[in-house]
Tab-separated table of C-alpha atoms and ligand atoms in Angstrom:
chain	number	residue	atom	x	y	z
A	1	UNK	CA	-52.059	16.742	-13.791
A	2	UNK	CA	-50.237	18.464	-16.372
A	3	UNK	CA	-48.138	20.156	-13.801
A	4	UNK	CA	-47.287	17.530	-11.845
A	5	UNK	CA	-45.898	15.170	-15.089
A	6	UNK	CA	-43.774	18.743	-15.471
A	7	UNK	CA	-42.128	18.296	-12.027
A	8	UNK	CA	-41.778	14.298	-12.456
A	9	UNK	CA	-40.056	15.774	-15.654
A	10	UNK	CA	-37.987	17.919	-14.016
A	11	UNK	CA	-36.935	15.490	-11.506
A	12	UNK	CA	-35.737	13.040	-13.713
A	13	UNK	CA	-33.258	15.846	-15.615
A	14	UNK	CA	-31.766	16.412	-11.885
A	15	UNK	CA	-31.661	12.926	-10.888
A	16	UNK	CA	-29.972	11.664	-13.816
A	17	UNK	CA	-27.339	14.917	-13.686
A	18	UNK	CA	-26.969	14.472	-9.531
A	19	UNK	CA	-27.411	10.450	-8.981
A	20	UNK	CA	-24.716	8.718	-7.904
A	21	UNK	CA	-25.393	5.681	-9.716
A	22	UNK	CA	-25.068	4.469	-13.361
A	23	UNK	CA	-28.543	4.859	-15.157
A	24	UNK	CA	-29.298	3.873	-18.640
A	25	UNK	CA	-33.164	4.360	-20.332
A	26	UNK	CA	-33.749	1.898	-23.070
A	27	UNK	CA	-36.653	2.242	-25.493
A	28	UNK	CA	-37.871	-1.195	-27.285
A	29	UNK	CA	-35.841	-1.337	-30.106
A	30	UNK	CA	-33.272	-1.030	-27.964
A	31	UNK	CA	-31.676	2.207	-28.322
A	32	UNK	CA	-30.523	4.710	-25.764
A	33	UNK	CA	-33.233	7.254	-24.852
A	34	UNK	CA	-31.387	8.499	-21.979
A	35	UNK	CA	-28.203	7.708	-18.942
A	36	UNK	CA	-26.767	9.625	-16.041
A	37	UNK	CA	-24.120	11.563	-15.798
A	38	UNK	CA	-22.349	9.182	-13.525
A	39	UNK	CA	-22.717	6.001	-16.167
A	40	UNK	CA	-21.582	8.284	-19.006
A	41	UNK	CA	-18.553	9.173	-16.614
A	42	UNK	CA	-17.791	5.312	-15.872
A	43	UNK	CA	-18.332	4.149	-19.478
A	44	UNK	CA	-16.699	6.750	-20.903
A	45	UNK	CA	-19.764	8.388	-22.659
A	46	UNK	CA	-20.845	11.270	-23.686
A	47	UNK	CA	-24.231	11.800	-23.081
A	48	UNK	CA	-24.956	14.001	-26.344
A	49	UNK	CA	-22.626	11.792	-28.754
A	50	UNK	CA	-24.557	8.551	-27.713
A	51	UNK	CA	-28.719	9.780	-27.428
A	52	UNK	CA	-30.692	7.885	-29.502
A	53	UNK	CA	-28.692	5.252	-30.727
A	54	UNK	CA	-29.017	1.406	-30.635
A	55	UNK	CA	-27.161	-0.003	-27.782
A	56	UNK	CA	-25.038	-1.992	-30.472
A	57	UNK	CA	-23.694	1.501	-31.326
A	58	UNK	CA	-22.673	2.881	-27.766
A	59	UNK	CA	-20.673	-0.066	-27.268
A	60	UNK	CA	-19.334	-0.969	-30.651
A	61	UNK	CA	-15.805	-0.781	-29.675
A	62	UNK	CA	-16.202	-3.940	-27.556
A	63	UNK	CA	-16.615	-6.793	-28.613
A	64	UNK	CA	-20.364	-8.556	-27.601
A	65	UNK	CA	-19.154	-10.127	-24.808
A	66	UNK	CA	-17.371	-7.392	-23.048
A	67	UNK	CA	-20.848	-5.002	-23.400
A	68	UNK	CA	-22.599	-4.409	-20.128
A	69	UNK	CA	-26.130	-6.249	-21.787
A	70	UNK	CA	-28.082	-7.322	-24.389
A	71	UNK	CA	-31.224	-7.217	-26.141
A	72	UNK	CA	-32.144	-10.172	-23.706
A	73	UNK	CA	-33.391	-7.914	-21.389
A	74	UNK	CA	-36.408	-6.673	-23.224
A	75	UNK	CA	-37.717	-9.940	-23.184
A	76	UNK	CA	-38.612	-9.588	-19.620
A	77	UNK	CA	-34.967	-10.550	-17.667
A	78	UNK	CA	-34.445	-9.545	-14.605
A	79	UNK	CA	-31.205	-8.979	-13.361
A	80	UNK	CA	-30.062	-7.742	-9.443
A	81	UNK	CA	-26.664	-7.703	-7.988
A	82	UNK	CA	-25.141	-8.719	-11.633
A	83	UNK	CA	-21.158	-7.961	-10.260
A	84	UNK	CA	-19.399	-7.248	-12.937
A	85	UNK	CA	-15.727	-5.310	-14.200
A	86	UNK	CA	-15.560	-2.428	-16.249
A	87	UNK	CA	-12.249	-1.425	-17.191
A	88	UNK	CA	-12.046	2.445	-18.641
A	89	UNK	CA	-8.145	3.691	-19.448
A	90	UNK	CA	-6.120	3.147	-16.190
A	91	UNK	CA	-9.345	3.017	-14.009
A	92	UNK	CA	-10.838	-0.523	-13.396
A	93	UNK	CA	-14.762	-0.053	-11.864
A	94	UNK	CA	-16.308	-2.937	-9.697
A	95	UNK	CA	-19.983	-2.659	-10.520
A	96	UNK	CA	-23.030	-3.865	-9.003
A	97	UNK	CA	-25.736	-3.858	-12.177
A	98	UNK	CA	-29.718	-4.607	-12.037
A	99	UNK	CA	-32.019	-4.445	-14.868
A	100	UNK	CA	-35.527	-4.696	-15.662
A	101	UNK	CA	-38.444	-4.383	-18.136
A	102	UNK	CA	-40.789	-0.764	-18.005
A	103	UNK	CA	-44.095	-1.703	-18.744
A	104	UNK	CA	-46.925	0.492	-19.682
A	105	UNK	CA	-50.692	1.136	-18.155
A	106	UNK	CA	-51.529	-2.079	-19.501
A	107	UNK	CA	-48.657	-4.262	-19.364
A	108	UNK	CA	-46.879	-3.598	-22.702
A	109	UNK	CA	-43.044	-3.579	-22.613
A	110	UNK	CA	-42.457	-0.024	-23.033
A	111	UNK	CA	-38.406	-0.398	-22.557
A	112	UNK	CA	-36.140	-1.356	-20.291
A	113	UNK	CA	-33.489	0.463	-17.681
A	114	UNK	CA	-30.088	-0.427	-16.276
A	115	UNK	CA	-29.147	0.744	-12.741
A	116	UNK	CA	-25.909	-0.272	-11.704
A	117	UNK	CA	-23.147	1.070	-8.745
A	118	UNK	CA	-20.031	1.724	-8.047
A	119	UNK	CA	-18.374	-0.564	-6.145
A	120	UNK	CA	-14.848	-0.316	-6.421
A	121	UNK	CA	-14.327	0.662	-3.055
A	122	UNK	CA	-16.337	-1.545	-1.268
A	123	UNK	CA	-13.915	-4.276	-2.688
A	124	UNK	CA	-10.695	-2.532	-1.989
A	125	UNK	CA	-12.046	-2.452	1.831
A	126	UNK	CA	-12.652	-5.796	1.856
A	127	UNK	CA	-9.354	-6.726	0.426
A	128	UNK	CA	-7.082	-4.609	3.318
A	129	UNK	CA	-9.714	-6.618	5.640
A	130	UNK	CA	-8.328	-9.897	4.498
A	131	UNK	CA	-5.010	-8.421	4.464
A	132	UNK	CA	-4.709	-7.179	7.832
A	133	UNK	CA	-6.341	-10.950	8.629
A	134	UNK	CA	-3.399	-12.465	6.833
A	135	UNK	CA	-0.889	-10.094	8.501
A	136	UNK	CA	-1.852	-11.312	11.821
A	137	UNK	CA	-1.441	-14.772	11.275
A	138	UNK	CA	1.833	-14.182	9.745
A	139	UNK	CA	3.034	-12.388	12.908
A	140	UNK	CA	1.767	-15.113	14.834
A	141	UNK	CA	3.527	-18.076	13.045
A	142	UNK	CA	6.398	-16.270	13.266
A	143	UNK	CA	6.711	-15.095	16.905
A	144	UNK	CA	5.781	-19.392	17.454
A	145	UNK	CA	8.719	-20.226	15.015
A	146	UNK	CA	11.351	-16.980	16.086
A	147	UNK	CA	11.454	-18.739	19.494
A	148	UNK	CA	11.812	-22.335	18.860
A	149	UNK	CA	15.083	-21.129	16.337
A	150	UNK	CA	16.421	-18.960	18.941
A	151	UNK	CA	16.719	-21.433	21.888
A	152	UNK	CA	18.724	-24.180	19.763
A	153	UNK	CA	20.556	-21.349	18.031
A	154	UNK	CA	21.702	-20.002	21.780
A	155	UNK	CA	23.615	-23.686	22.679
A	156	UNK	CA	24.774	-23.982	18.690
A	157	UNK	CA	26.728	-20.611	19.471
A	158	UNK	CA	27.842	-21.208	23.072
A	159	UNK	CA	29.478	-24.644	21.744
A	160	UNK	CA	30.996	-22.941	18.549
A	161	UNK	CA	32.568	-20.645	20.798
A	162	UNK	CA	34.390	-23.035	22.801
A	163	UNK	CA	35.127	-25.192	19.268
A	164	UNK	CA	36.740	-22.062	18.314
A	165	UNK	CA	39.141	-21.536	21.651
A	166	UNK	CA	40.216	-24.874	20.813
A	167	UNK	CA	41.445	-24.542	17.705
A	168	UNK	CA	42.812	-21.379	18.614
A	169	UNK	CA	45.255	-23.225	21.416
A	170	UNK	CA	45.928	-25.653	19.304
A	171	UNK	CA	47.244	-23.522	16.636
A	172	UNK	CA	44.442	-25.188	13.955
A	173	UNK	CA	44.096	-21.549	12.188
A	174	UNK	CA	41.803	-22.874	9.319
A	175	UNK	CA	39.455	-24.751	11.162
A	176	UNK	CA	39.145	-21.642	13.802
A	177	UNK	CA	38.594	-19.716	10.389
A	178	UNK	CA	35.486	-21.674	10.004
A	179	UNK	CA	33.983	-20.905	13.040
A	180	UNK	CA	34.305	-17.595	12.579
A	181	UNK	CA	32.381	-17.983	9.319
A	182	UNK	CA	29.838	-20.485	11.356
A	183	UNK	CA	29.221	-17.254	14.085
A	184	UNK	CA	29.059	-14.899	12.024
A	185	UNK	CA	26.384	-16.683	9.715
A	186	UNK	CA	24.407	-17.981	13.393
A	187	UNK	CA	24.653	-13.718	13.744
A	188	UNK	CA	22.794	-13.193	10.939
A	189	UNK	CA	19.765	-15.564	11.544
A	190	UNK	CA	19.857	-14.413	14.847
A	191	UNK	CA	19.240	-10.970	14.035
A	192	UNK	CA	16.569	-12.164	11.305
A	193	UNK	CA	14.716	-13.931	13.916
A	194	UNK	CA	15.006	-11.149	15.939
A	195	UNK	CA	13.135	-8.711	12.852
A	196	UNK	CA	10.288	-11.570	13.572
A	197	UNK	CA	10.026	-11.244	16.826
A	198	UNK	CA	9.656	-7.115	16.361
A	199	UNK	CA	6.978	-8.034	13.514
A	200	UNK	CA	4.446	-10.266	15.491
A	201	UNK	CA	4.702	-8.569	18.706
A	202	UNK	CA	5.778	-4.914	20.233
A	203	UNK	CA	9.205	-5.873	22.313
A	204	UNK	CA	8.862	-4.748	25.991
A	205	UNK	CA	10.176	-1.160	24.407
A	206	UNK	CA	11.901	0.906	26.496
A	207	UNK	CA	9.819	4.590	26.486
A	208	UNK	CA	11.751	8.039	27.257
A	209	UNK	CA	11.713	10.939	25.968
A	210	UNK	CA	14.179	11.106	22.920
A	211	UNK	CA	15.729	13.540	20.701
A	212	UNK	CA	14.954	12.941	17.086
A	213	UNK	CA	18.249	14.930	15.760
A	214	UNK	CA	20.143	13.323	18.793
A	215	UNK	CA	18.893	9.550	17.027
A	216	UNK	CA	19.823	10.997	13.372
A	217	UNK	CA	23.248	12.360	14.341
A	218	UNK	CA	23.751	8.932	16.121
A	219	UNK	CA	23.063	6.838	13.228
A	220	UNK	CA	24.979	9.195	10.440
A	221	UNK	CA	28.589	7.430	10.979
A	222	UNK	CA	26.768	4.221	10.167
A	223	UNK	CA	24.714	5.502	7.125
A	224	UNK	CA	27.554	7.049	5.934
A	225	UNK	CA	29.521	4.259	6.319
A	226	UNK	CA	27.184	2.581	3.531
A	227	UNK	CA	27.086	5.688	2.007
A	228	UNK	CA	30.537	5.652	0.682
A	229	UNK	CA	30.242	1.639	-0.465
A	230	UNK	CA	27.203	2.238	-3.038
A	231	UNK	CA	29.122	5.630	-4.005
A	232	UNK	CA	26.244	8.016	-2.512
A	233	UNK	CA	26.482	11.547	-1.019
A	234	UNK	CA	24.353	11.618	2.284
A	235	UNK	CA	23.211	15.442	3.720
A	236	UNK	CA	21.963	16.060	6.747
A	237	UNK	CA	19.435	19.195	7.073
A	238	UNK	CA	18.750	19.535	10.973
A	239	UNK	CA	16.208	21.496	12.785
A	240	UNK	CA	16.805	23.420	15.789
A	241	UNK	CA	15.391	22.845	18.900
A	242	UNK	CA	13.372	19.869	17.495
A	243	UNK	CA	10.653	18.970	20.156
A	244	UNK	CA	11.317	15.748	22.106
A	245	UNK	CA	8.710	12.520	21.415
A	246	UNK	CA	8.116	9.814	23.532
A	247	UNK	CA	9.487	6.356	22.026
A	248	UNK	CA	12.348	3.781	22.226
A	249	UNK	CA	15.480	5.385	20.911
A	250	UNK	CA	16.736	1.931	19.928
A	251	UNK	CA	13.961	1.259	17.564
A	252	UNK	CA	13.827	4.747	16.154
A	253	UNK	CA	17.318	4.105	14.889
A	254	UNK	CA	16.477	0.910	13.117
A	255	UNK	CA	13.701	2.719	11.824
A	256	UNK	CA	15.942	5.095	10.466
A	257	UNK	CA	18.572	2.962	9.267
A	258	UNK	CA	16.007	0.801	7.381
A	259	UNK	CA	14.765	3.818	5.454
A	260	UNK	CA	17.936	5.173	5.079
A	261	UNK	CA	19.337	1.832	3.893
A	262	UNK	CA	16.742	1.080	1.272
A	263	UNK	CA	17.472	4.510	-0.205
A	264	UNK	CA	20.762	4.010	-0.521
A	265	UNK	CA	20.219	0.714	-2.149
A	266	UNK	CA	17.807	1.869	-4.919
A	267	UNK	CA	20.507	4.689	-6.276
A	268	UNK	CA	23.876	4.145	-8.433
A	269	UNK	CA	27.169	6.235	-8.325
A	270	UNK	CA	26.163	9.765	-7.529
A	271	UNK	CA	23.320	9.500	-5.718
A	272	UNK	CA	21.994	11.823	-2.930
A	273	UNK	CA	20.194	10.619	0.589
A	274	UNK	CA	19.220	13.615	2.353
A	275	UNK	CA	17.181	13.585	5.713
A	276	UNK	CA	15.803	16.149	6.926
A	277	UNK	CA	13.774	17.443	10.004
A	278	UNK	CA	10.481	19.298	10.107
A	279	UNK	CA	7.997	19.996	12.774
A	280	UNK	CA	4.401	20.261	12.755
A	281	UNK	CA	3.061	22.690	15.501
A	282	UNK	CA	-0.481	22.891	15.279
A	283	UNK	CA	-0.646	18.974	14.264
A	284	UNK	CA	2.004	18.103	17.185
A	285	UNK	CA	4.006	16.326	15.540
A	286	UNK	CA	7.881	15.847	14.248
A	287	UNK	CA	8.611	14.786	10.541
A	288	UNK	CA	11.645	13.167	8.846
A	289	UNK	CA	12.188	13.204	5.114
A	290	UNK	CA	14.228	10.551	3.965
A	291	UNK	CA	14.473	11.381	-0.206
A	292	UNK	CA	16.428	9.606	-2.207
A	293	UNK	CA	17.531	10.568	-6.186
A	294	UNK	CA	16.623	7.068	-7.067
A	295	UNK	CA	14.240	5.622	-9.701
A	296	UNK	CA	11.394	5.694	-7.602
A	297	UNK	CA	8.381	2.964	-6.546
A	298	UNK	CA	6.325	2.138	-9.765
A	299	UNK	CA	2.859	2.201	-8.943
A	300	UNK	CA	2.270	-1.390	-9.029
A	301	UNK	CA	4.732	-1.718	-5.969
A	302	UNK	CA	4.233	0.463	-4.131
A	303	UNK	CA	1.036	-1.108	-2.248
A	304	UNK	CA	3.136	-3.901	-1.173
A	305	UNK	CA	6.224	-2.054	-0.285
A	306	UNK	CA	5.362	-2.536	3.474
A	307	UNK	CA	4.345	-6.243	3.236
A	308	UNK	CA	6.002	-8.467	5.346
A	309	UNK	CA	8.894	-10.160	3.108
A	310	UNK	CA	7.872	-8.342	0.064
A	311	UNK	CA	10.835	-7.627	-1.670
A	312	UNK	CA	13.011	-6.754	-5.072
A	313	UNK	CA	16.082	-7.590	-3.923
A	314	UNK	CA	18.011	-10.921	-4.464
A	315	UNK	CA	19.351	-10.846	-0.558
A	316	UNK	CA	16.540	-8.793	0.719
A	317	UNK	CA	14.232	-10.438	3.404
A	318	UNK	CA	11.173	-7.665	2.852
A	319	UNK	CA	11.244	-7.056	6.594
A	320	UNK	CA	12.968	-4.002	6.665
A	321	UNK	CA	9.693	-1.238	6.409
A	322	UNK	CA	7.076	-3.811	7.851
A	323	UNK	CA	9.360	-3.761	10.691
A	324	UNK	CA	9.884	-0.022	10.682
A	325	UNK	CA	5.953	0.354	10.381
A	326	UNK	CA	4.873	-1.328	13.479
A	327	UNK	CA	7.672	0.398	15.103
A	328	UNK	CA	6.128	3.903	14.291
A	329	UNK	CA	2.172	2.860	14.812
A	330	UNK	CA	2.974	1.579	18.125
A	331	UNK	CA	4.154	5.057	19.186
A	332	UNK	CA	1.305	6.803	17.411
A	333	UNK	CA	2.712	8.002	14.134
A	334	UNK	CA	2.773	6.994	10.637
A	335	UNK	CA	5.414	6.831	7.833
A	336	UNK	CA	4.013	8.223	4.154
A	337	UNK	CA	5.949	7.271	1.123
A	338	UNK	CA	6.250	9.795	-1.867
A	339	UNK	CA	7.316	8.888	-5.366
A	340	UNK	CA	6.515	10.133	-8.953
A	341	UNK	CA	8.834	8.427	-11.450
A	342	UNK	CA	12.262	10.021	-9.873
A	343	UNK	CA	13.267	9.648	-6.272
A	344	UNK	CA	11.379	8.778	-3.570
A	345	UNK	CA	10.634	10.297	-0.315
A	346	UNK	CA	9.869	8.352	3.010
A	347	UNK	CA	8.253	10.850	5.497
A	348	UNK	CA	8.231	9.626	8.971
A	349	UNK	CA	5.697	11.787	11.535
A	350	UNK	CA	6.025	11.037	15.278
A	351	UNK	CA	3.608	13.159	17.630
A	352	UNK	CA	5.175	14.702	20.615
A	353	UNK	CA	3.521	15.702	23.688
B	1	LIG	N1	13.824	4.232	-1.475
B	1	LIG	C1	13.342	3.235	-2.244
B	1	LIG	N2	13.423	3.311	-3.603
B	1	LIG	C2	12.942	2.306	-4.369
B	1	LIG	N3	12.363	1.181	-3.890
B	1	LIG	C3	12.252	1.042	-2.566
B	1	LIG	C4	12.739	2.056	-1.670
B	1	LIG	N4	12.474	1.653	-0.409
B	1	LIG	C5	11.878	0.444	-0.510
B	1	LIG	N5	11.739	0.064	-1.798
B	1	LIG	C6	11.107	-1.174	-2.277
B	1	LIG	O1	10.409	-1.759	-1.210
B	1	LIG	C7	10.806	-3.124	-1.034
B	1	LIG	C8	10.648	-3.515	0.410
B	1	LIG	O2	11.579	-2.840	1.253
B	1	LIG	P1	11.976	-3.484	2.636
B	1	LIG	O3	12.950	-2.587	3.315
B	1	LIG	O4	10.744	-3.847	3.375
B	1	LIG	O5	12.675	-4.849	2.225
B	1	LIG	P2	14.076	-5.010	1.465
B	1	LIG	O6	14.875	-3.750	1.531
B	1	LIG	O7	13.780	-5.573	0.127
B	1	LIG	O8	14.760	-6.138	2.337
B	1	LIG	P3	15.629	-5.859	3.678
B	1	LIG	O9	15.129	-4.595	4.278
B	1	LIG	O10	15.383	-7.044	4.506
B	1	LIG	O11	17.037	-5.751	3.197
B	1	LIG	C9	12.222	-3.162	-1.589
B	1	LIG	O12	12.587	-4.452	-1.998
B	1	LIG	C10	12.124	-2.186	-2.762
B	1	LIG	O13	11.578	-2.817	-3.881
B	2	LIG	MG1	15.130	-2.707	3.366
């Protein structure tokens, strides 16, 4: 008998070291005869400093009605599947608390316990669920609405066009002036409509093999270009022999261009875009660094920053990496974004064959 309280004794020193959940021993005058080492991590405890004293101690930084509990539960409350926050410096826990009376041989309250779980990620799962829900039906509402603007948009433009000749031949310079305006604005919701369309549904892409450097070295004139308006230095570190990936060389480049486009929006004067190319052997795949010298994502955006029509900017539409994104899932890869206070690096991976 004697032995076998020893090993019950010995047990409950490992459990409450090894447990993964949140265990707290109460006696009846309600002090703290013992907790885990995973509640004394999630509260912020240590177990030594807080042995033995009255729960009204542990917690007397908070104020009463930010402590997990209260005497309440010695008088016989029970309490299951109590959600409840627990915020502890930059980390904010989702628990899952239940709590009962320990009663003796003959039914005397002897103390109480608190078992409670960690379930922080449990709700961050079910939050992507919903968001990937919401993300569909946003790509389906717009594919529906992309194509009822595009048809009307079509005849708006043909007629425009032939408004334009005739103001042309009749010498009316201003008014021709105004349809130029008129196009070029129709060109711009056109090719908005058309980032919708890419969002809600993969466009009948057109699969070869392509050259990754060939893609960059075709798009540098035009990054460049917008390179020398925001005052930015662009390099360009390539990779020999780069292997060949199967994908639509189109959409690469507007993947490209996106990322290499934000970047050059986020720095001032003197900034530096460089892209560079790496491969992967043993994973199979090719990489592309796109770092900027910019200020960098703070942490609170950097969740969203692929969120269709999340944005910063005052003319941004928020399309730009959601499009990019779907782009690079649909051919297998995945684009990672770096960034720790100063600049930020997009990483784009793309397996070849
Ligand atoms: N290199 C970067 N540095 C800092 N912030 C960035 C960077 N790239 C993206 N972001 C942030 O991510 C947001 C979303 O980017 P995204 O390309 O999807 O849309 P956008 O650039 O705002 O609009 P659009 O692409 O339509 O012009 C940006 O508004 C910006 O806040
Ligand atoms: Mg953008």
């Amino acid at each position: 008998m004697q032995h076998e309280l020893s090993l019950l004794q010995q047990f409950a020193g490992t459990f409450l070291k090894d447990v993964n959940l949140g265990v707290i021993l109460l006696n009846t005058s309600f002090e703290l005869i013992d907790i885990s080492d995973m509640a004394c991590r999630v509260l912020g405890l240590h177990r030594e400093q807080v042995l033995h004293l009255p729960m009204e101690r542990v917690f007397a930084a908070l104020p009463a009605e930010h402590q997990l509990f209260n005497r309440s539960i010695l008088d016989g409350m029970v309490v299951r599947n109590h959600a409840l926050s627990w915020t502890l410096g930059e980390e904010r826990y989702e628990l899952l608390m239940d709590s009962n009376v320990l009663r003796d041989g003959t039914g005397d309250v002897v103390g109480a316990y608190i078992i409670f779980k960690d379930v922080t990620n449990l709700r961050s799962l079910e939050e992507q669920v919903q968001r990937s829900d919401r993300l569909a039906m946003i790509g389906q509402i717009a594919a529906g609405t992309a194509h009822e603007i595009r048809n009307p948009l079509t005849s708006i433009k043909g007629f425009l066009q032939v408004l334009r000749k005739t103001f042309e031949d009749q010498g009316m310079r201003r008014e021709s002036g105004y349809t130029d305006v008129m196009l070029a604005e129709i060109n711009r919701i056109n090719e908005l409509v058309n980032e919708f369309l890419l969002l809600s549904k993969p466009k009948h892409a057109a699969m070869e093999e392509v050259d990754v450097s060939q893609v960059l070295r075709d798009i540098l004139p035009i990054i460049n270009n917008e390179a020398i308006l925001h005052g930015v230095i662009v390099r360009y570190e390539a990779m020999l022999d780069l292997p060949r990936v199967i994908a639509d060389r189109e959409l690469l480049k507007q993947v490209f261009l996106n990322i290499g486009k934000n970047g050059i929006e986020a720095m001032g004067e003197g900034g530096y875009l460089t892209l560079s190319e790496r491969v992967d052997m043993e994973e199979r795949k090719v990489s592309i660094d796109i770092h900027d010298t910019g200020p960098g994502i703070p942490m609170f955006v950097i969740d969203k920053i692929f969120d269709p029509f999340f944005t910063t900017k005052e003319q941004g539409t928020g399309l730009g990496l959601s499009v990019c994104q779907r782009i690079i899932h649909d051919i297998g890869g995945y684009i990672r974004v770096s960034s720790k206070g100063y600049g930020t690096t997009f990483t784009v991976s793309i397996p070849f064959p």
